[in-house]
Amino acid sequence: MPALDGVRILDMTQYEAGTSCTQALAWLGADVVKVEPPGGDPGRWFRGGEAAERIDAPYFINWNSNKRSIAIDLQTPEGRDLLLSMAPHYDAFVENYGPNRMEKLGIDYEVMRAVNPRIVYGRLKGFGLSGPWKDYKCFDPIAQAAAGAFSVAGQEGGPPMWPGTTTADAGTGLTMALSILAGYIQAQRTGEGQMIEVSMQEAMTYFMRTRVAGAGDWGRAVVGRWNNTARPTIALYPCAPGGANDWINLVAVTSKHWDALVATIDRPELLTDPRFSTVEDRMESASGEIYEIIAGWTRQRTKWQAMEALSGAGVPCSAVLDTVELHANPHLRERGFIHTLEHPHHGEIQLLGWAPRMSKSHVPLQRAPLLSEHADEVLEADLGLDDEQVRALREAGIVG
């Protein structure tokens, strides 16, 4: 039985911060019903910052697996009433619309609680519901910049950089998913729901703690960008044949790691050289020389050869996989992490899986829903509406 079997989520999310939250809950077995506007979640048409033809985008498909969809025009009183009549059938409601949008639609927490006192109402906002920035709009790179992540990304002496992954979006989503589950458990004990607010800026700082702890002096010092050769035992190394992603990353932080590294690259004299005797020596006074010694070895090997040799010897190391190599990775494929599905618009697609493996809960990965694909079954199950009643709602433009 899926772990969250019987838990029902009313999902009014868009783009990624909210959709990653509800997808995580769906992958744990919750019944997630995605409520979209008549035109759909804008993430359906999102391609590199612009809207494109009305074919569900890979962006949307990657963040909305295992959900059902119903389109409701909440701009109309009838649509709003329909949503509120559905709310008592759900354990949680999640939204990540722009500032004050729920209030303008008349479906904020107080309104929702009036029809379902047990509901857990999750709100993901760029900068939260209070403070001088509360009305500012936000996307992933905005939150990352505001959380300090840009300032520590990139190379020393260069400009700040977007780290590349959408950690603020997906990290906020996972933070909210964890909080929704905590709120749900509390509601089972008390019979009372609650509102949960998560700021993207604040959630992103969770991923900054190690960098801040390393050199931040409790918030009094600016943590700099990365110098790849300054810490040769925690660094990227070039490999043959010299392509853009022909690199390995190794992290040899203990004496045991160092001994194994030196033995693997066949430089035993480094073990007795007093300049390299301590971790501090290897990361400071002799760092440049050590980097060139190791790089001389890696340049003679492919990243796969270097990884196999070093990892096999006990040195933490990985090849830098590009996105094609990630999907083709034999390790992930053997573990069943890469899923092949059929999609009505795209044919055969490959999706990355869900990391947790639960011995007593398994939820097969299902494709993301088409817009309002499940309107009939949701309205019949929740409200007992028949085909004719649903058809009337469609003809009135209230349901998509």
GROMACS .gro file of C-alpha atoms in nm:
model
  400
    1MET     CA    1   0.000   0.000   0.000
    2PRO     CA    2   0.137   0.349  -0.083
    3ALA     CA    3   0.251   0.535   0.227
    4LEU     CA    4   0.009   0.827   0.176
    5ASP     CA    5  -0.281   0.619   0.047
    6GLY     CA    6  -0.604   0.803   0.134
    7VAL     CA    7  -0.439   1.143   0.180
    8ARG     CA    8  -0.589   1.398  -0.059
    9ILE     CA    9  -0.422   1.718  -0.177
   10LEU     CA   10  -0.595   2.006  -0.354
   11ASP     CA   11  -0.315   2.141  -0.569
   12MET     CA   12  -0.338   2.499  -0.692
   13THR     CA   13   0.026   2.537  -0.789
   14GLN     CA   14   0.208   2.658  -1.097
   15TYR     CA   15   0.559   2.657  -1.244
   16GLU     CA   16   0.792   2.468  -1.008
   17ALA     CA   17   0.815   2.567  -0.641
   18GLY     CA   18   0.460   2.453  -0.575
   19THR     CA   19   0.441   2.172  -0.829
   20SER     CA   20   0.756   2.008  -0.690
   21CYS     CA   21   0.587   2.000  -0.349
   22THR     CA   22   0.271   1.832  -0.468
   23GLN     CA   23   0.458   1.594  -0.699
   24ALA     CA   24   0.663   1.471  -0.403
   25LEU     CA   25   0.340   1.404  -0.212
   26ALA     CA   26   0.192   1.226  -0.516
   27TRP     CA   27   0.503   1.010  -0.545
   28LEU     CA   28   0.448   0.908  -0.182
   29GLY     CA   29   0.098   0.795  -0.270
   30ALA     CA   30  -0.127   1.097  -0.205
   31ASP     CA   31  -0.418   1.166  -0.439
   32VAL     CA   32  -0.322   1.504  -0.584
   33VAL     CA   33  -0.586   1.695  -0.780
   34LYS     CA   34  -0.434   1.984  -0.970
   35VAL     CA   35  -0.673   2.281  -1.004
   36GLU     CA   36  -0.573   2.488  -1.308
   37PRO     CA   37  -0.713   2.802  -1.468
   38PRO     CA   38  -0.892   2.755  -1.804
   39GLY     CA   39  -0.565   2.823  -1.989
   40GLY     CA   40  -0.373   2.578  -1.772
   41ASP     CA   41  -0.072   2.609  -1.546
   42PRO     CA   42   0.161   2.848  -1.735
   43GLY     CA   43   0.430   2.587  -1.679
   44ARG     CA   44   0.253   2.374  -1.942
   45TRP     CA   45   0.373   2.612  -2.213
   46PHE     CA   46   0.702   2.723  -2.057
   47ARG     CA   47   1.006   2.690  -2.282
   48GLY     CA   48   1.319   2.878  -2.188
   49GLY     CA   49   1.138   3.184  -2.057
   50GLU     CA   50   0.876   3.215  -2.332
   51ALA     CA   51   0.536   3.066  -2.401
   52ALA     CA   52   0.523   2.843  -2.706
   53GLU     CA   53   0.269   2.632  -2.892
   54ARG     CA   54   0.003   2.473  -2.674
   55ILE     CA   55   0.171   2.138  -2.632
   56ASP     CA   56   0.261   2.039  -2.277
   57ALA     CA   57   0.625   2.135  -2.227
   58PRO     CA   58   0.891   1.898  -2.086
   59TYR     CA   59   0.914   2.148  -1.799
   60PHE     CA   60   0.554   2.077  -1.699
   61ILE     CA   61   0.579   1.703  -1.755
   62ASN     CA   62   0.882   1.677  -1.526
   63TRP     CA   63   0.701   1.842  -1.233
   64ASN     CA   64   0.347   1.705  -1.252
   65SER     CA   65   0.370   1.328  -1.260
   66ASN     CA   66   0.109   1.120  -1.076
   67LYS     CA   67  -0.147   1.401  -1.054
   68ARG     CA   68  -0.501   1.447  -1.182
   69SER     CA   69  -0.614   1.773  -1.344
   70ILE     CA   70  -0.930   1.980  -1.342
   71ALA     CA   71  -0.960   2.329  -1.491
   72ILE     CA   72  -1.189   2.571  -1.303
   73ASP     CA   73  -1.250   2.938  -1.378
   74LEU     CA   74  -1.202   3.084  -1.030
   75GLN     CA   75  -1.266   3.435  -1.164
   76THR     CA   76  -1.636   3.348  -1.161
   77PRO     CA   77  -1.848   3.316  -0.843
   78GLU     CA   78  -1.963   2.975  -0.964
   79GLY     CA   79  -1.606   2.854  -1.007
   80ARG     CA   80  -1.506   2.978  -0.663
   81ASP     CA   81  -1.809   2.811  -0.506
   82LEU     CA   82  -1.725   2.488  -0.686
   83LEU     CA   83  -1.374   2.487  -0.543
   84LEU     CA   84  -1.500   2.560  -0.191
   85SER     CA   85  -1.751   2.279  -0.220
   86MET     CA   86  -1.464   2.044  -0.308
   87ALA     CA   87  -1.239   2.158  -0.020
   88PRO     CA   88  -1.404   1.952   0.259
   89HIS     CA   89  -1.300   1.636   0.074
   90TYR     CA   90  -0.926   1.719   0.101
   91ASP     CA   91  -0.662   1.712   0.372
   92ALA     CA   92  -0.442   1.988   0.235
   93PHE     CA   93  -0.446   2.279  -0.009
   94VAL     CA   94  -0.125   2.411  -0.165
   95GLU     CA   95  -0.073   2.731  -0.367
   96ASN     CA   96   0.222   2.935  -0.492
   97TYR     CA   97   0.055   3.216  -0.684
   98GLY     CA   98   0.183   3.574  -0.674
   99PRO     CA   99   0.138   3.809  -0.379
  100ASN     CA  100  -0.225   3.865  -0.272
  101ARG     CA  101  -0.369   3.646  -0.550
  102MET     CA  102  -0.557   3.412  -0.316
  103GLU     CA  103  -0.704   3.708  -0.130
  104LYS     CA  104  -0.828   3.861  -0.456
  105LEU     CA  105  -0.991   3.532  -0.553
  106GLY     CA  106  -1.155   3.503  -0.213
  107ILE     CA  107  -1.004   3.166  -0.127
  108ASP     CA  108  -0.748   3.255   0.139
  109TYR     CA  109  -0.691   3.046   0.451
  110GLU     CA  110  -0.973   3.192   0.659
  111VAL     CA  111  -1.224   3.123   0.381
  112MET     CA  112  -1.095   2.770   0.329
  113ARG     CA  113  -1.087   2.696   0.702
  114ALA     CA  114  -1.452   2.800   0.731
  115VAL     CA  115  -1.554   2.512   0.502
  116ASN     CA  116  -1.289   2.265   0.626
  117PRO     CA  117  -1.144   2.329   0.974
  118ARG     CA  118  -0.903   2.034   0.936
  119ILE     CA  119  -0.741   2.155   0.616
  120VAL     CA  120  -0.367   2.223   0.605
  121TYR     CA  121  -0.321   2.529   0.385
  122GLY     CA  122   0.027   2.563   0.232
  123ARG     CA  123   0.148   2.895   0.088
  124LEU     CA  124   0.479   2.921  -0.098
  125LYS     CA  125   0.586   3.282  -0.156
  126GLY     CA  126   0.905   3.438  -0.284
  127PHE     CA  127   0.967   3.647   0.023
  128GLY     CA  128   0.692   3.536   0.259
  129LEU     CA  129   0.373   3.705   0.375
  130SER     CA  130   0.538   3.976   0.585
  131GLY     CA  131   0.835   4.210   0.569
  132PRO     CA  132   0.926   4.493   0.330
  133TRP     CA  133   0.979   4.253   0.034
  134LYS     CA  134   0.650   4.060   0.074
  135ASP     CA  135   0.490   4.207  -0.240
  136TYR     CA  136   0.791   4.142  -0.465
  137LYS     CA  137   0.750   3.873  -0.731
  138CYS     CA  138   0.997   3.589  -0.738
  139PHE     CA  139   1.134   3.304  -0.946
  140ASP     CA  140   1.408   3.053  -0.867
  141PRO     CA  141   1.711   3.266  -0.967
  142ILE     CA  142   1.567   3.566  -0.779
  143ALA     CA  143   1.540   3.361  -0.459
  144GLN     CA  144   1.889   3.217  -0.509
  145ALA     CA  145   2.038   3.563  -0.554
  146ALA     CA  146   1.853   3.687  -0.245
  147ALA     CA  147   1.975   3.390  -0.041
  148GLY     CA  148   2.343   3.445  -0.124
  149ALA     CA  149   2.386   3.148  -0.360
  150PHE     CA  150   2.499   3.359  -0.657
  151SER     CA  151   2.771   3.521  -0.447
  152VAL     CA  152   2.949   3.190  -0.379
  153ALA     CA  153   2.905   3.038  -0.728
  154GLY     CA  154   3.156   3.072  -1.009
  155GLN     CA  155   3.531   3.109  -1.006
  156GLU     CA  156   3.739   3.336  -0.787
  157GLY     CA  157   3.789   3.671  -0.958
  158GLY     CA  158   3.487   3.621  -1.183
  159PRO     CA  159   3.130   3.749  -1.163
  160PRO     CA  160   2.863   3.592  -0.942
  161MET     CA  161   2.678   3.312  -1.119
  162TRP     CA  162   2.351   3.123  -1.109
  163PRO     CA  163   2.450   2.780  -0.973
  164GLY     CA  164   2.247   2.617  -1.251
  165THR     CA  165   2.011   2.389  -1.059
  166THR     CA  166   1.667   2.516  -0.953
  167THR     CA  167   1.741   2.460  -0.586
  168ALA     CA  168   1.527   2.748  -0.463
  169ASP     CA  169   1.219   2.619  -0.644
  170ALA     CA  170   1.252   2.247  -0.577
  171GLY     CA  171   1.409   2.301  -0.234
  172THR     CA  172   1.117   2.518  -0.131
  173GLY     CA  173   0.879   2.256  -0.266
  174LEU     CA  174   1.037   1.978  -0.061
  175THR     CA  175   1.040   2.202   0.247
  176MET     CA  176   0.668   2.260   0.203
  177ALA     CA  177   0.598   1.890   0.139
  178LEU     CA  178   0.768   1.800   0.467
  179SER     CA  179   0.573   2.073   0.645
  180ILE     CA  180   0.241   1.960   0.491
  181LEU     CA  181   0.301   1.609   0.625
  182ALA     CA  182   0.382   1.747   0.970
  183GLY     CA  183   0.067   1.962   0.962
  184TYR     CA  184  -0.139   1.662   0.850
  185ILE     CA  185  -0.009   1.448   1.139
  186GLN     CA  186  -0.085   1.728   1.384
  187ALA     CA  187  -0.438   1.761   1.243
  188GLN     CA  188  -0.492   1.389   1.303
  189ARG     CA  189  -0.409   1.446   1.669
  190THR     CA  190  -0.594   1.772   1.725
  191GLY     CA  191  -0.871   1.773   1.464
  192GLU     CA  192  -0.757   2.118   1.357
  193GLY     CA  193  -0.566   2.227   1.048
  194GLN     CA  194  -0.334   2.523   1.007
  195MET     CA  195  -0.171   2.755   0.759
  196ILE     CA  196   0.189   2.691   0.659
  197GLU     CA  197   0.394   2.965   0.494
  198VAL     CA  198   0.732   2.901   0.329
  199SER     CA  199   0.948   3.180   0.184
  200MET     CA  200   1.164   3.079  -0.113
  201GLN     CA  201   1.442   3.310   0.004
  202GLU     CA  202   1.442   3.154   0.349
  203ALA     CA  203   1.413   2.795   0.222
  204MET     CA  204   1.711   2.852  -0.007
  205THR     CA  205   1.933   2.951   0.287
  206TYR     CA  206   1.909   2.590   0.409
  207PHE     CA  207   2.142   2.501   0.121
  208MET     CA  208   2.383   2.781   0.214
  209ARG     CA  209   2.468   2.661   0.562
  210THR     CA  210   2.786   2.470   0.480
  211ARG     CA  211   2.936   2.758   0.281
  212VAL     CA  212   2.840   3.008   0.553
  213ALA     CA  213   2.980   2.781   0.824
  214GLY     CA  214   3.308   2.735   0.639
  215ALA     CA  215   3.424   3.098   0.627
  216GLY     CA  216   3.130   3.318   0.717
  217ASP     CA  217   3.240   3.401   1.075
  218TRP     CA  218   2.877   3.397   1.196
  219GLY     CA  219   2.766   3.645   0.935
  220ARG     CA  220   3.056   3.888   0.975
  221ALA     CA  221   3.269   3.781   0.676
  222VAL     CA  222   3.191   3.756   0.304
  223VAL     CA  223   3.234   3.399   0.177
  224GLY     CA  224   3.416   3.412  -0.157
  225ARG     CA  225   3.377   3.225  -0.483
  226TRP     CA  226   3.554   2.899  -0.562
  227ASN     CA  227   3.924   2.873  -0.645
  228ASN     CA  228   3.953   2.532  -0.806
  229THR     CA  229   4.330   2.498  -0.761
  230ALA     CA  230   4.351   2.636  -0.406
  231ARG     CA  231   4.213   2.317  -0.249
  232PRO     CA  232   4.353   2.039  -0.470
  233THR     CA  233   4.201   1.758  -0.267
  234ILE     CA  234   3.851   1.907  -0.321
  235ALA     CA  235   3.865   2.007  -0.686
  236LEU     CA  236   3.769   1.950  -1.049
  237TYR     CA  237   4.029   1.792  -1.278
  238PRO     CA  238   4.042   1.787  -1.660
  239CYS     CA  239   4.038   1.454  -1.841
  240ALA     CA  240   4.091   1.325  -2.194
  241PRO     CA  241   3.991   1.403  -2.463
  242GLY     CA  242   3.933   1.754  -2.327
  243GLY     CA  243   3.564   1.815  -2.400
  244ALA     CA  244   3.343   2.059  -2.213
  245ASN     CA  245   3.239   1.797  -1.958
  246ASP     CA  246   3.548   1.578  -1.960
  247TRP     CA  247   3.622   1.639  -1.595
  248ILE     CA  248   3.616   1.456  -1.266
  249ASN     CA  249   3.549   1.591  -0.919
  250LEU     CA  250   3.735   1.437  -0.629
  251VAL     CA  251   3.704   1.500  -0.257
  252ALA     CA  252   3.998   1.352  -0.066
  253VAL     CA  253   3.953   1.505   0.279
  254THR     CA  254   4.106   1.245   0.511
  255SER     CA  255   4.456   1.100   0.541
  256LYS     CA  256   4.320   0.767   0.422
  257HIS     CA  257   4.182   0.934   0.110
  258TRP     CA  258   4.515   1.107   0.048
  259ASP     CA  259   4.712   0.785   0.086
  260ALA     CA  260   4.479   0.610  -0.162
  261LEU     CA  261   4.499   0.901  -0.407
  262VAL     CA  262   4.879   0.907  -0.401
  263ALA     CA  263   4.896   0.531  -0.450
  264THR     CA  264   4.651   0.538  -0.741
  265ILE     CA  265   4.840   0.805  -0.934
  266ASP     CA  266   5.168   0.622  -0.850
  267ARG     CA  267   5.343   0.911  -0.676
  268PRO     CA  268   5.462   0.748  -0.349
  269GLU     CA  269   5.719   1.024  -0.290
  270LEU     CA  270   5.435   1.261  -0.201
  271LEU     CA  271   5.374   1.064   0.117
  272THR     CA  272   5.718   1.149   0.256
  273ASP     CA  273   5.747   1.505   0.122
  274PRO     CA  274   5.722   1.731   0.431
  275ARG     CA  275   5.550   2.003   0.225
  276PHE     CA  276   5.246   1.777   0.186
  277SER     CA  277   5.235   1.617   0.531
  278THR     CA  278   4.918   1.778   0.668
  279VAL     CA  279   4.575   1.865   0.532
  280GLU     CA  280   4.657   2.233   0.582
  281ASP     CA  281   4.980   2.200   0.385
  282ARG     CA  282   4.804   2.027   0.098
  283MET     CA  283   4.533   2.291   0.083
  284GLU     CA  284   4.749   2.597   0.131
  285SER     CA  285   5.124   2.624   0.081
  286ALA     CA  286   5.160   2.341  -0.171
  287SER     CA  287   4.820   2.350  -0.332
  288GLY     CA  288   4.922   2.466  -0.679
  289GLU     CA  289   5.195   2.205  -0.717
  290ILE     CA  290   4.968   1.923  -0.597
  291TYR     CA  291   4.694   2.029  -0.837
  292GLU     CA  292   4.929   2.009  -1.135
  293ILE     CA  293   5.060   1.668  -1.030
  294ILE     CA  294   4.708   1.523  -1.008
  295ALA     CA  295   4.597   1.701  -1.327
  296GLY     CA  296   4.894   1.553  -1.513
  297TRP     CA  297   4.757   1.210  -1.426
  298THR     CA  298   4.389   1.282  -1.506
  299ARG     CA  299   4.467   1.440  -1.844
  300GLN     CA  300   4.600   1.104  -1.960
  301ARG     CA  301   4.272   0.925  -1.887
  302THR     CA  302   3.905   0.960  -1.970
  303LYS     CA  303   3.679   1.068  -1.689
  304TRP     CA  304   3.539   0.715  -1.669
  305GLN     CA  305   3.886   0.563  -1.638
  306ALA     CA  306   3.988   0.816  -1.374
  307MET     CA  307   3.668   0.766  -1.177
  308GLU     CA  308   3.696   0.385  -1.185
  309ALA     CA  309   4.057   0.394  -1.068
  310LEU     CA  310   4.011   0.649  -0.791
  311SER     CA  311   3.670   0.536  -0.665
  312GLY     CA  312   3.785   0.175  -0.677
  313ALA     CA  313   4.075   0.269  -0.451
  314GLY     CA  314   3.846   0.439  -0.200
  315VAL     CA  315   3.888   0.801  -0.310
  316PRO     CA  316   3.549   0.981  -0.329
  317CYS     CA  317   3.528   1.077  -0.696
  318SER     CA  318   3.280   1.115  -0.981
  319ALA     CA  319   3.292   1.187  -1.349
  320VAL     CA  320   3.107   1.507  -1.441
  321LEU     CA  321   2.802   1.367  -1.619
  322ASP     CA  322   2.626   1.576  -1.881
  323THR     CA  323   2.247   1.547  -1.906
  324VAL     CA  324   2.255   1.281  -2.180
  325GLU     CA  325   2.501   1.074  -1.979
  326LEU     CA  326   2.277   1.115  -1.674
  327HIS     CA  327   1.977   0.963  -1.852
  328ALA     CA  328   2.193   0.686  -2.000
  329ASN     CA  329   2.385   0.613  -1.680
  330PRO     CA  330   2.407   0.233  -1.636
  331HIS     CA  331   2.407   0.262  -1.256
  332LEU     CA  332   2.081   0.459  -1.250
  333ARG     CA  333   1.927   0.233  -1.513
  334GLU     CA  334   2.011  -0.083  -1.323
  335ARG     CA  335   1.846   0.069  -1.015
  336GLY     CA  336   1.532   0.149  -1.214
  337PHE     CA  337   1.567   0.525  -1.165
  338ILE     CA  338   1.518   0.618  -1.532
  339HIS     CA  339   1.155   0.572  -1.637
  340THR     CA  340   1.031   0.539  -1.996
  341LEU     CA  341   0.668   0.646  -2.051
  342GLU     CA  342   0.434   0.724  -2.338
  343HIS     CA  343   0.295   1.076  -2.366
  344PRO     CA  344   0.010   1.176  -2.604
  345HIS     CA  345   0.204   1.477  -2.736
  346HIS     CA  346   0.564   1.360  -2.720
  347GLY     CA  347   0.554   0.985  -2.772
  348GLU     CA  348   0.818   0.796  -2.574
  349ILE     CA  349   0.977   1.009  -2.302
  350GLN     CA  350   1.235   0.948  -2.031
  351LEU     CA  351   1.188   1.084  -1.680
  352LEU     CA  352   1.414   1.084  -1.379
  353GLY     CA  353   1.266   0.904  -1.080
  354TRP     CA  354   1.210   0.970  -0.710
  355ALA     CA  355   1.505   0.907  -0.478
  356PRO     CA  356   1.340   0.754  -0.167
  357ARG     CA  357   1.309   0.374  -0.174
  358MET     CA  358   1.049   0.252   0.078
  359SER     CA  359   1.033  -0.122   0.149
  360LYS     CA  360   0.658  -0.115   0.226
  361SER     CA  361   0.541   0.152  -0.019
  362HIS     CA  362   0.570   0.158  -0.397
  363VAL     CA  363   0.404   0.413  -0.627
  364PRO     CA  364   0.452   0.359  -1.003
  365LEU     CA  365   0.547   0.673  -1.193
  366GLN     CA  366   0.262   0.801  -1.413
  367ARG     CA  367   0.270   1.072  -1.678
  368ALA     CA  368   0.159   1.426  -1.604
  369PRO     CA  369  -0.210   1.491  -1.676
  370LEU     CA  370  -0.348   1.671  -1.978
  371LEU     CA  371  -0.537   1.989  -1.897
  372SER     CA  372  -0.863   1.906  -1.713
  373GLU     CA  373  -0.822   1.541  -1.808
  374HIS     CA  374  -0.987   1.421  -1.488
  375ALA     CA  375  -1.263   1.680  -1.439
  376ASP     CA  376  -1.547   1.430  -1.477
  377GLU     CA  377  -1.413   1.170  -1.236
  378VAL     CA  378  -1.309   1.428  -0.974
  379LEU     CA  379  -1.645   1.608  -0.971
  380GLU     CA  380  -1.835   1.281  -0.965
  381ALA     CA  381  -1.629   1.142  -0.677
  382ASP     CA  382  -1.614   1.463  -0.472
  383LEU     CA  383  -1.958   1.612  -0.534
  384GLY     CA  384  -2.163   1.336  -0.690
  385LEU     CA  385  -2.220   1.530  -1.012
  386ASP     CA  386  -2.341   1.332  -1.312
  387ASP     CA  387  -2.237   1.368  -1.676
  388GLU     CA  388  -2.512   1.616  -1.755
  389GLN     CA  389  -2.420   1.843  -1.464
  390VAL     CA  390  -2.053   1.840  -1.559
  391ARG     CA  391  -2.146   1.912  -1.920
  392ALA     CA  392  -2.350   2.212  -1.807
  393LEU     CA  393  -2.049   2.345  -1.611
  394ARG     CA  394  -1.834   2.306  -1.920
  395GLU     CA  395  -2.084   2.481  -2.144
  396ALA     CA  396  -2.097   2.771  -1.896
  397GLY     CA  397  -1.715   2.797  -1.907
  398ILE     CA  398  -1.683   2.725  -1.535
  399VAL     CA  399  -1.502   2.390  -1.585
  400GLY     CA  400  -1.255   2.321  -1.862
   0.00000   0.00000   0.00000
